[in-house]
PDB file of C-alpha atoms in Angstrom:
ATOM      1  CA  UNK A   1     339.106 219.366  40.050  1.00 41.00           C
ATOM      2  CA  UNK A   2     337.389 222.722  40.628  1.00 42.00           C
ATOM      3  CA  UNK A   3     334.024 221.479  39.343  1.00 45.00           C
ATOM      4  CA  UNK A   4     331.510 223.108  41.679  1.00 44.00           C
ATOM      5  CA  UNK A   5     328.474 222.450  39.507  1.00 44.00           C
ATOM      6  CA  UNK A   6     328.407 218.650  39.713  1.00 50.00           C
ATOM      7  CA  UNK A   7     325.130 217.120  40.741  1.00 50.00           C
ATOM      8  CA  UNK A   8     325.178 214.138  43.081  1.00 44.00           C
ATOM      9  CA  UNK A   9     321.650 213.650  44.449  1.00 72.00           C
ATOM     10  CA  UNK A  10     322.191 211.123  47.242  1.00 95.00           C
ATOM     11  CA  UNK A  11     324.096 211.953  50.405  1.00 97.00           C
ATOM     12  CA  UNK A  12     325.556 210.044  53.353  1.00 98.00           C
ATOM     13  CA  UNK A  13     326.985 210.895  56.755  1.00 98.00           C
ATOM     14  CA  UNK A  14     329.604 208.370  57.876  1.00 98.00           C
ATOM     15  CA  UNK A  15     331.120 208.234  61.358  1.00 98.00           C
ATOM     16  CA  UNK A  16     334.556 206.759  61.978  1.00 96.00           C
ATOM     17  CA  UNK A  17     335.414 207.739  58.402  1.00 96.00           C
ATOM     18  CA  UNK A  18     339.128 208.505  58.706  1.00 94.00           C
ATOM     19  CA  UNK A  19     340.278 204.932  58.009  1.00 91.00           C
ATOM     20  CA  UNK A  20     339.218 201.322  57.563  1.00 90.00           C
ATOM     21  CA  UNK A  21     335.567 200.513  56.931  1.00 93.00           C
ATOM     22  CA  UNK A  22     334.416 204.123  57.209  1.00 96.00           C
ATOM     23  CA  UNK A  23     336.901 205.450  54.660  1.00 96.00           C
ATOM     24  CA  UNK A  24     336.358 202.535  52.273  1.00 95.00           C
ATOM     25  CA  UNK A  25     332.578 203.004  52.505  1.00 97.00           C
ATOM     26  CA  UNK A  26     332.916 206.694  51.668  1.00 97.00           C
ATOM     27  CA  UNK A  27     334.976 205.895  48.573  1.00 97.00           C
ATOM     28  CA  UNK A  28     332.567 203.171  47.452  1.00 97.00           C
ATOM     29  CA  UNK A  29     329.485 205.360  47.858  1.00 97.00           C
ATOM     30  CA  UNK A  30     330.974 208.319  45.971  1.00 96.00           C
ATOM     31  CA  UNK A  31     331.719 205.996  43.058  1.00 95.00           C
ATOM     32  CA  UNK A  32     327.955 205.465  42.919  1.00 95.00           C
ATOM     33  CA  UNK A  33     327.253 209.203  42.867  1.00 94.00           C
ATOM     34  CA  UNK A  34     326.863 209.950  46.572  1.00 96.00           C
ATOM     35  CA  UNK A  35     328.112 213.043  48.328  1.00 96.00           C
ATOM     36  CA  UNK A  36     329.543 212.220  51.733  1.00 97.00           C
ATOM     37  CA  UNK A  37     330.120 213.951  55.056  1.00 98.00           C
ATOM     38  CA  UNK A  38     333.045 212.317  56.823  1.00 98.00           C
ATOM     39  CA  UNK A  39     333.149 212.446  60.625  1.00 98.00           C
ATOM     40  CA  UNK A  40     336.039 211.332  62.854  1.00 97.00           C
ATOM     41  CA  UNK A  41     338.425 212.834  65.381  1.00 94.00           C
ATOM     42  CA  UNK A  42     341.569 212.892  63.221  1.00 91.00           C
ATOM     43  CA  UNK A  43     341.225 215.845  60.858  1.00 93.00           C
ATOM     44  CA  UNK A  44     344.436 215.186  58.920  1.00 94.00           C
ATOM     45  CA  UNK A  45     343.315 211.684  58.006  1.00 94.00           C
ATOM     46  CA  UNK A  46     339.806 212.862  57.182  1.00 96.00           C
ATOM     47  CA  UNK A  47     341.243 215.454  54.812  1.00 96.00           C
ATOM     48  CA  UNK A  48     343.346 212.818  53.050  1.00 96.00           C
ATOM     49  CA  UNK A  49     340.292 210.629  52.491  1.00 96.00           C
ATOM     50  CA  UNK A  50     338.202 213.595  51.342  1.00 96.00           C
ATOM     51  CA  UNK A  51     340.887 214.897  48.972  1.00 95.00           C
ATOM     52  CA  UNK A  52     341.234 211.461  47.403  1.00 94.00           C
ATOM     53  CA  UNK A  53     337.471 211.307  46.861  1.00 95.00           C
ATOM     54  CA  UNK A  54     337.300 214.821  45.404  1.00 94.00           C
ATOM     55  CA  UNK A  55     340.130 214.045  43.018  1.00 91.00           C
ATOM     56  CA  UNK A  56     338.591 210.784  41.826  1.00 89.00           C
ATOM     57  CA  UNK A  57     335.113 212.275  41.481  1.00 85.00           C
ATOM     58  CA  UNK A  58     336.442 215.504  39.943  1.00 83.00           C
ATOM     59  CA  UNK A  59     333.997 217.322  42.145  1.00 85.00           C
ATOM     60  CA  UNK A  60     334.776 219.660  45.034  1.00 81.00           C
ATOM     61  CA  UNK A  61     331.434 218.924  46.694  1.00 89.00           C
ATOM     62  CA  UNK A  62     331.815 215.141  46.617  1.00 93.00           C
ATOM     63  CA  UNK A  63     333.116 215.101  50.194  1.00 96.00           C
ATOM     64  CA  UNK A  64     333.144 217.371  53.220  1.00 97.00           C
ATOM     65  CA  UNK A  65     334.788 216.695  56.555  1.00 97.00           C
ATOM     66  CA  UNK A  66     333.646 217.303  60.093  1.00 97.00           C
ATOM     67  CA  UNK A  67     336.351 216.663  62.715  1.00 97.00           C
ATOM     68  CA  UNK A  68     334.598 215.645  65.901  1.00 97.00           C
ATOM     69  CA  UNK A  69     334.090 213.071  68.623  1.00 97.00           C
ATOM     70  CA  UNK A  70     330.945 211.002  68.119  1.00 98.00           C
ATOM     71  CA  UNK A  71     330.547 210.657  71.893  1.00 98.00           C
ATOM     72  CA  UNK A  72     330.132 214.449  72.261  1.00 98.00           C
ATOM     73  CA  UNK A  73     326.608 215.763  71.719  1.00 98.00           C
ATOM     74  CA  UNK A  74     327.727 219.106  70.261  1.00 98.00           C
ATOM     75  CA  UNK A  75     329.925 217.300  67.730  1.00 98.00           C
ATOM     76  CA  UNK A  76     327.139 214.938  66.706  1.00 98.00           C
ATOM     77  CA  UNK A  77     324.763 217.864  66.215  1.00 98.00           C
ATOM     78  CA  UNK A  78     327.449 219.768  64.343  1.00 98.00           C
ATOM     79  CA  UNK A  79     328.093 216.917  61.917  1.00 98.00           C
ATOM     80  CA  UNK A  80     324.417 216.569  61.003  1.00 98.00           C
ATOM     81  CA  UNK A  81     324.044 220.334  60.592  1.00 98.00           C
ATOM     82  CA  UNK A  82     327.193 220.496  58.420  1.00 97.00           C
ATOM     83  CA  UNK A  83     325.847 217.767  56.153  1.00 97.00           C
ATOM     84  CA  UNK A  84     322.496 219.529  55.822  1.00 97.00           C
ATOM     85  CA  UNK A  85     324.146 222.902  55.085  1.00 96.00           C
ATOM     86  CA  UNK A  86     326.382 221.392  52.445  1.00 96.00           C
ATOM     87  CA  UNK A  87     323.913 219.054  50.771  1.00 95.00           C
ATOM     88  CA  UNK A  88     320.465 220.336  51.669  1.00 94.00           C
ATOM     89  CA  UNK A  89     319.343 216.815  52.496  1.00 95.00           C
ATOM     90  CA  UNK A  90     320.615 213.598  54.054  1.00 97.00           C
ATOM     91  CA  UNK A  91     319.760 210.150  52.720  1.00 97.00           C
ATOM     92  CA  UNK A  92     321.977 207.708  54.593  1.00 98.00           C
ATOM     93  CA  UNK A  93     323.523 207.541  58.058  1.00 98.00           C
ATOM     94  CA  UNK A  94     326.330 205.009  58.559  1.00 98.00           C
ATOM     95  CA  UNK A  95     327.097 204.533  62.258  1.00 98.00           C
ATOM     96  CA  UNK A  96     330.535 203.005  61.916  1.00 97.00           C
ATOM     97  CA  UNK A  97     332.627 204.559  64.717  1.00 96.00           C
ATOM     98  CA  UNK A  98     333.421 202.130  67.515  1.00 94.00           C
ATOM     99  CA  UNK A  99     336.067 200.380  69.559  1.00 92.00           C
ATOM    100  CA  UNK A 100     336.602 196.850  70.863  1.00 89.00           C
ATOM    101  CA  UNK A 101     337.432 196.918  74.574  1.00 92.00           C
ATOM    102  CA  UNK A 102     339.030 193.701  75.860  1.00 90.00           C
ATOM    103  CA  UNK A 103     339.121 192.550  79.463  1.00 90.00           C
ATOM    104  CA  UNK A 104     337.109 190.329  81.773  1.00 90.00           C
ATOM    105  CA  UNK A 105     334.229 191.422  83.979  1.00 92.00           C
ATOM    106  CA  UNK A 106     336.444 191.605  87.087  1.00 93.00           C
ATOM    107  CA  UNK A 107     339.393 193.328  85.411  1.00 94.00           C
ATOM    108  CA  UNK A 108     337.479 196.147  83.694  1.00 94.00           C
ATOM    109  CA  UNK A 109     336.567 199.277  85.608  1.00 95.00           C
ATOM    110  CA  UNK A 110     333.015 200.556  85.489  1.00 96.00           C
ATOM    111  CA  UNK A 111     334.263 203.755  83.835  1.00 96.00           C
ATOM    112  CA  UNK A 112     335.872 201.734  81.048  1.00 95.00           C
ATOM    113  CA  UNK A 113     332.661 199.767  80.550  1.00 96.00           C
ATOM    114  CA  UNK A 114     330.571 202.947  80.443  1.00 97.00           C
ATOM    115  CA  UNK A 115     332.964 204.454  77.885  1.00 97.00           C
ATOM    116  CA  UNK A 116     332.540 201.356  75.709  1.00 97.00           C
ATOM    117  CA  UNK A 117     328.781 201.846  75.720  1.00 98.00           C
ATOM    118  CA  UNK A 118     329.153 205.574  75.016  1.00 98.00           C
ATOM    119  CA  UNK A 119     330.885 205.008  71.687  1.00 97.00           C
ATOM    120  CA  UNK A 120     329.356 201.697  70.591  1.00 97.00           C
ATOM    121  CA  UNK A 121     325.746 202.126  71.755  1.00 98.00           C
ATOM    122  CA  UNK A 122     324.759 205.585  72.969  1.00 98.00           C
ATOM    123  CA  UNK A 123     326.520 207.535  70.204  1.00 98.00           C
ATOM    124  CA  UNK A 124     324.819 205.587  67.375  1.00 98.00           C
ATOM    125  CA  UNK A 125     321.496 205.866  69.196  1.00 98.00           C
ATOM    126  CA  UNK A 126     321.971 209.638  69.521  1.00 98.00           C
ATOM    127  CA  UNK A 127     322.864 209.936  65.833  1.00 98.00           C
ATOM    128  CA  UNK A 128     319.675 208.054  64.938  1.00 98.00           C
ATOM    129  CA  UNK A 129     317.691 210.496  67.074  1.00 98.00           C
ATOM    130  CA  UNK A 130     319.224 213.424  65.168  1.00 98.00           C
ATOM    131  CA  UNK A 131     318.564 212.125  61.657  1.00 98.00           C
ATOM    132  CA  UNK A 132     315.170 210.583  62.434  1.00 98.00           C
ATOM    133  CA  UNK A 133     313.198 213.854  62.145  1.00 98.00           C
ATOM    134  CA  UNK A 134     315.036 214.704  58.910  1.00 97.00           C
ATOM    135  CA  UNK A 135     314.265 211.324  57.379  1.00 98.00           C
ATOM    136  CA  UNK A 136     310.639 211.444  58.509  1.00 97.00           C
ATOM    137  CA  UNK A 137     310.178 214.868  56.922  1.00 96.00           C
ATOM    138  CA  UNK A 138     311.715 213.591  53.673  1.00 94.00           C
ATOM    139  CA  UNK A 139     309.713 210.382  53.776  1.00 94.00           C
ATOM    140  CA  UNK A 140     312.828 208.299  53.214  1.00 94.00           C
ATOM    141  CA  UNK A 141     316.222 207.493  54.692  1.00 97.00           C
ATOM    142  CA  UNK A 142     318.603 204.665  55.478  1.00 98.00           C
ATOM    143  CA  UNK A 143     320.227 204.008  58.855  1.00 98.00           C
ATOM    144  CA  UNK A 144     323.066 201.499  58.791  1.00 98.00           C
ATOM    145  CA  UNK A 145     324.562 200.424  62.111  1.00 98.00           C
ATOM    146  CA  UNK A 146     327.855 198.554  62.091  1.00 96.00           C
ATOM    147  CA  UNK A 147     327.490 195.961  64.821  1.00 94.00           C
ATOM    148  CA  UNK A 148     329.448 192.702  65.109  1.00 89.00           C
ATOM    149  CA  UNK A 149     328.925 188.974  65.263  1.00 83.00           C
ATOM    150  CA  UNK A 150     329.708 189.606  68.954  1.00 82.00           C
ATOM    151  CA  UNK A 151     326.284 191.243  69.033  1.00 85.00           C
ATOM    152  CA  UNK A 152     324.757 187.766  69.067  1.00 85.00           C
ATOM    153  CA  UNK A 153     327.489 185.745  70.833  1.00 81.00           C
ATOM    154  CA  UNK A 154     329.770 187.012  73.606  1.00 81.00           C
ATOM    155  CA  UNK A 155     333.305 185.698  73.945  1.00 82.00           C
ATOM    156  CA  UNK A 156     335.136 185.596  77.262  1.00 81.00           C
ATOM    157  CA  UNK A 157     337.311 188.677  77.608  1.00 85.00           C
ATOM    158  CA  UNK A 158     335.098 190.741  75.302  1.00 88.00           C
ATOM    159  CA  UNK A 159     332.005 191.039  77.479  1.00 91.00           C
ATOM    160  CA  UNK A 160     331.760 194.833  77.508  1.00 95.00           C
ATOM    161  CA  UNK A 161     332.225 195.000  73.744  1.00 93.00           C
ATOM    162  CA  UNK A 162     329.660 192.267  73.113  1.00 94.00           C
ATOM    163  CA  UNK A 163     327.163 193.829  75.519  1.00 97.00           C
ATOM    164  CA  UNK A 164     327.449 197.195  73.757  1.00 97.00           C
ATOM    165  CA  UNK A 165     326.768 195.508  70.416  1.00 96.00           C
ATOM    166  CA  UNK A 166     323.882 193.438  71.793  1.00 96.00           C
ATOM    167  CA  UNK A 167     322.321 196.724  72.932  1.00 97.00           C
ATOM    168  CA  UNK A 168     322.973 198.374  69.556  1.00 98.00           C
ATOM    169  CA  UNK A 169     321.182 195.496  67.836  1.00 96.00           C
ATOM    170  CA  UNK A 170     318.173 195.905  70.129  1.00 97.00           C
ATOM    171  CA  UNK A 171     317.959 199.649  69.458  1.00 97.00           C
ATOM    172  CA  UNK A 172     318.304 198.953  65.734  1.00 98.00           C
ATOM    173  CA  UNK A 173     315.487 196.408  65.747  1.00 97.00           C
ATOM    174  CA  UNK A 174     313.215 198.806  67.625  1.00 98.00           C
ATOM    175  CA  UNK A 175     314.098 201.720  65.322  1.00 98.00           C
ATOM    176  CA  UNK A 176     313.473 199.638  62.206  1.00 98.00           C
ATOM    177  CA  UNK A 177     309.930 198.937  63.382  1.00 98.00           C
ATOM    178  CA  UNK A 178     309.301 202.471  64.642  1.00 98.00           C
ATOM    179  CA  UNK A 179     310.427 204.134  61.405  1.00 98.00           C
ATOM    180  CA  UNK A 180     308.797 201.658  59.009  1.00 97.00           C
ATOM    181  CA  UNK A 181     305.628 203.802  58.497  1.00 96.00           C
ATOM    182  CA  UNK A 182     307.824 206.577  57.034  1.00 97.00           C
ATOM    183  CA  UNK A 183     309.682 204.298  54.642  1.00 96.00           C
ATOM    184  CA  UNK A 184     312.914 204.580  56.632  1.00 98.00           C
ATOM    185  CA  UNK A 185     315.070 201.447  56.494  1.00 98.00           C
ATOM    186  CA  UNK A 186     317.364 200.356  59.334  1.00 98.00           C
ATOM    187  CA  UNK A 187     320.030 197.708  58.686  1.00 98.00           C
ATOM    188  CA  UNK A 188     322.566 196.007  60.942  1.00 97.00           C
ATOM    189  CA  UNK A 189     325.992 194.926  59.672  1.00 95.00           C
ATOM    190  CA  UNK A 190     327.457 191.927  61.549  1.00 92.00           C
ATOM    191  CA  UNK A 191     331.115 191.435  60.591  1.00 88.00           C
ATOM    192  CA  UNK A 192     333.400 188.897  62.180  1.00 76.00           C
ATOM    193  CA  UNK A 193     336.993 189.820  62.963  1.00 70.00           C
ATOM    194  CA  UNK A 194     338.103 192.475  60.471  1.00 68.00           C
ATOM    195  CA  UNK A 195     341.622 193.432  59.420  1.00 61.00           C
ATOM    196  CA  UNK A 196     341.593 197.009  60.714  1.00 67.00           C
ATOM    197  CA  UNK A 197     343.523 199.155  63.156  1.00 69.00           C
ATOM    198  CA  UNK A 198     340.769 198.719  65.742  1.00 73.00           C
ATOM    199  CA  UNK A 199     342.929 195.865  67.052  1.00 74.00           C
ATOM    200  CA  UNK A 200     345.902 198.198  67.604  1.00 76.00           C
ATOM    201  CA  UNK A 201     343.855 200.130  70.139  1.00 81.00           C
ATOM    202  CA  UNK A 202     342.441 196.932  71.610  1.00 82.00           C
ATOM    203  CA  UNK A 203     345.959 195.608  72.171  1.00 81.00           C
ATOM    204  CA  UNK A 204     347.023 198.858  73.839  1.00 84.00           C
ATOM    205  CA  UNK A 205     343.928 198.778  76.052  1.00 85.00           C
ATOM    206  CA  UNK A 206     344.584 195.161  77.013  1.00 85.00           C
ATOM    207  CA  UNK A 207     348.172 195.979  77.958  1.00 86.00           C
ATOM    208  CA  UNK A 208     346.909 198.761  80.244  1.00 88.00           C
ATOM    209  CA  UNK A 209     344.349 196.454  81.836  1.00 88.00           C
ATOM    210  CA  UNK A 210     346.915 193.686  82.407  1.00 85.00           C
ATOM    211  CA  UNK A 211     349.422 196.072  83.969  1.00 88.00           C
ATOM    212  CA  UNK A 212     346.752 197.331  86.336  1.00 91.00           C
ATOM    213  CA  UNK A 213     345.659 193.799  87.256  1.00 88.00           C
ATOM    214  CA  UNK A 214     349.010 192.060  87.601  1.00 84.00           C
ATOM    215  CA  UNK A 215     347.579 189.396  89.911  1.00 86.00           C
ATOM    216  CA  UNK A 216     344.504 188.729  87.792  1.00 88.00           C
ATOM    217  CA  UNK A 217     343.447 185.061  87.720  1.00 87.00           C
ATOM    218  CA  UNK A 218     342.455 185.664  84.091  1.00 82.00           C
ATOM    219  CA  UNK A 219     345.879 186.840  82.936  1.00 82.00           C
ATOM    220  CA  UNK A 220     346.763 183.515  81.349  1.00 77.00           C
ATOM    221  CA  UNK A 221     344.252 183.632  78.551  1.00 76.00           C
ATOM    222  CA  UNK A 222     345.071 187.253  77.690  1.00 80.00           C
ATOM    223  CA  UNK A 223     348.169 185.884  75.930  1.00 78.00           C
ATOM    224  CA  UNK A 224     345.832 183.898  73.690  1.00 75.00           C
ATOM    225  CA  UNK A 225     343.684 186.973  73.152  1.00 75.00           C
ATOM    226  CA  UNK A 226     346.678 189.075  72.080  1.00 76.00           C
ATOM    227  CA  UNK A 227     347.649 186.418  69.566  1.00 73.00           C
ATOM    228  CA  UNK A 228     344.112 186.362  68.198  1.00 71.00           C
ATOM    229  CA  UNK A 229     344.205 190.146  67.786  1.00 73.00           C
ATOM    230  CA  UNK A 230     347.430 189.855  65.785  1.00 70.00           C
ATOM    231  CA  UNK A 231     345.843 187.161  63.634  1.00 64.00           C
ATOM    232  CA  UNK A 232     342.855 189.412  62.954  1.00 62.00           C
ATOM    233  CA  UNK A 233     344.997 192.446  62.125  1.00 59.00           C
ATOM    234  CA  UNK A 234     346.890 190.565  59.432  1.00 58.00           C
ATOM    235  CA  UNK A 235     344.521 187.787  58.405  1.00 56.00           C
ATOM    236  CA  UNK A 236     341.000 188.832  59.326  1.00 63.00           C
ATOM    237  CA  UNK A 237     338.056 189.695  57.140  1.00 71.00           C
ATOM    238  CA  UNK A 238     338.892 192.179  54.342  1.00 80.00           C
ATOM    239  CA  UNK A 239     337.127 195.493  54.803  1.00 85.00           C
ATOM    240  CA  UNK A 240     335.753 195.277  51.251  1.00 89.00           C
ATOM    241  CA  UNK A 241     333.348 192.512  52.279  1.00 90.00           C
ATOM    242  CA  UNK A 242     331.901 194.764  54.965  1.00 92.00           C
ATOM    243  CA  UNK A 243     331.885 197.790  52.673  1.00 95.00           C
ATOM    244  CA  UNK A 244     329.970 195.878  50.001  1.00 95.00           C
ATOM    245  CA  UNK A 245     327.309 195.002  52.577  1.00 96.00           C
ATOM    246  CA  UNK A 246     326.989 198.635  53.682  1.00 97.00           C
ATOM    247  CA  UNK A 247     326.685 199.795  50.073  1.00 98.00           C
ATOM    248  CA  UNK A 248     323.936 197.248  49.450  1.00 98.00           C
ATOM    249  CA  UNK A 249     322.089 198.411  52.568  1.00 98.00           C
ATOM    250  CA  UNK A 250     322.412 202.018  51.370  1.00 98.00           C
ATOM    251  CA  UNK A 251     321.235 201.453  47.811  1.00 97.00           C
ATOM    252  CA  UNK A 252     319.099 198.300  47.507  1.00 97.00           C
ATOM    253  CA  UNK A 253     315.362 198.745  47.019  1.00 95.00           C
ATOM    254  CA  UNK A 254     314.777 196.213  49.794  1.00 96.00           C
ATOM    255  CA  UNK A 255     317.825 196.198  52.079  1.00 97.00           C
ATOM    256  CA  UNK A 256     318.236 193.366  54.562  1.00 97.00           C
ATOM    257  CA  UNK A 257     317.588 193.897  58.244  1.00 97.00           C
ATOM    258  CA  UNK A 258     320.875 192.086  58.982  1.00 94.00           C
ATOM    259  CA  UNK A 259     323.993 191.401  56.971  1.00 93.00           C
ATOM    260  CA  UNK A 260     326.009 188.498  58.381  1.00 87.00           C
ATOM    261  CA  UNK A 261     329.234 188.064  56.439  1.00 76.00           C
ATOM    262  CA  UNK A 262     329.172 184.562  54.888  1.00 59.00           C
ATOM    263  CA  UNK A 263     332.246 182.420  55.277  1.00 55.00           C
ATOM    264  CA  UNK A 264     333.699 184.620  58.010  1.00 52.00           C
ATOM    265  CA  UNK A 265     331.193 184.646  60.846  1.00 56.00           C
ATOM    266  CA  UNK A 266     328.333 182.413  59.757  1.00 56.00           C
ATOM    267  CA  UNK A 267     329.848 179.571  61.783  1.00 58.00           C
ATOM    268  CA  UNK A 268     329.650 181.727  64.918  1.00 59.00           C
ATOM    269  CA  UNK A 269     326.031 182.524  64.162  1.00 60.00           C
ATOM    270  CA  UNK A 270     325.345 178.810  63.870  1.00 64.00           C
ATOM    271  CA  UNK A 271     327.168 178.140  67.162  1.00 61.00           C
ATOM    272  CA  UNK A 272     324.981 180.756  68.863  1.00 60.00           C
ATOM    273  CA  UNK A 273     321.935 178.583  68.089  1.00 62.00           C
ATOM    274  CA  UNK A 274     323.382 175.456  69.692  1.00 61.00           C
ATOM    275  CA  UNK A 275     322.420 174.364  73.214  1.00 73.00           C
ATOM    276  CA  UNK A 276     324.113 176.678  75.723  1.00 68.00           C
ATOM    277  CA  UNK A 277     326.349 173.942  77.146  1.00 73.00           C
ATOM    278  CA  UNK A 278     327.685 173.156  73.661  1.00 57.00           C
ATOM    279  CA  UNK A 279     328.200 176.830  72.878  1.00 62.00           C
ATOM    280  CA  UNK A 280     330.099 177.346  76.153  1.00 61.00           C
ATOM    281  CA  UNK A 281     332.322 174.332  75.443  1.00 59.00           C
ATOM    282  CA  UNK A 282     333.246 175.646  71.983  1.00 60.00           C
ATOM    283  CA  UNK A 283     333.843 179.220  73.139  1.00 62.00           C
ATOM    284  CA  UNK A 284     335.966 178.213  76.144  1.00 63.00           C
ATOM    285  CA  UNK A 285     338.255 176.197  73.912  1.00 60.00           C
ATOM    286  CA  UNK A 286     338.520 179.022  71.426  1.00 59.00           C
ATOM    287  CA  UNK A 287     339.657 181.542  74.042  1.00 60.00           C
ATOM    288  CA  UNK A 288     341.410 178.906  76.219  1.00 58.00           C
ATOM    289  CA  UNK A 289     339.854 179.925  79.518  1.00 54.00           C
ATOM    290  CA  UNK A 290     341.239 177.860  82.383  1.00 55.00           C
ATOM    291  CA  UNK A 291     342.228 178.215  86.016  1.00 56.00           C
ATOM    292  CA  UNK A 292     345.828 179.202  86.788  1.00 57.00           C
ATOM    293  CA  UNK A 293     347.905 176.432  88.389  1.00 56.00           C
ATOM    294  CA  UNK A 294     347.929 178.031  91.856  1.00 55.00           C
ATOM    295  CA  UNK A 295     344.129 178.244  91.777  1.00 57.00           C
ATOM    296  CA  UNK A 296     343.941 174.575  90.918  1.00 47.00           C
ATOM    297  CA  UNK A 297     346.163 173.709  93.853  1.00 45.00           C
ATOM    298  CA  UNK A 298     344.162 175.791  96.306  1.00 48.00           C
ATOM    299  CA  UNK A 299     340.816 174.518  95.059  1.00 49.00           C
ATOM    300  CA  UNK A 300     341.218 170.802  94.295  1.00 46.00           C
ATOM    301  CA  UNK A 301     338.292 168.970  92.813  1.00 45.00           C
ATOM    302  CA  UNK A 302     336.219 167.102  95.415  1.00 44.00           C
TER     303      UNK A 302
END
């Protein structure tokens, strides 16, 4: 290491870069000659990722870190400024930070729902607003927003998460058209269930929500949801598939507007185009939504 004269022309700012998709994307991009600014809240984990990149690239400037919360305006501004100070330019923004909040409409508080939108929708939108003027001045730039297949089809018990991703997709579509005259490309990544630690937090959040709503009529299918989270943690989509899509969006001459992971979520995209009654039937059986027995007794069918 210790090589401070290396030249890596392209640069990327990646949020949620301390683990999972964000960290893997940073590694993949630096292998292609990018310099990266890594943003996340956990500085110790950011430093580990950055040190690994610097060692592999044999270049001290291959990676810088910016510990910060993407939902805080000062931190967002600070991350962009740090990248510009270090690199002198910014070519790619990867909006990867996000969470998956479980819970039904009745069981979630409004504060919890607003917080979901803050990290999944408003933070990426704010980051786009910060890099937009830089990209316009340069006459080029790539914005890559990590959405979800839930951004086109909402499952029961994941309404707030799906709504935040639906909104992110709408902002992304609008931004793609607004920035087109400047040659700025905006791409949406639509993974299915990924094997990452996002489900650890989702499980903890669901436990909190269940404890607070002990008499919830929806409690029965939360057991199914917890099992599905375990299945995703250990048998979901490998992060490499998502990382490869992000790298293509960052480097291809003509990146796609949307990257739907084949074989993992294409079936859900197809289901979303079925008649609504068919889609509802399939989704309800997937998440096993049904009345509790006492509800059935109190409300017999006519």
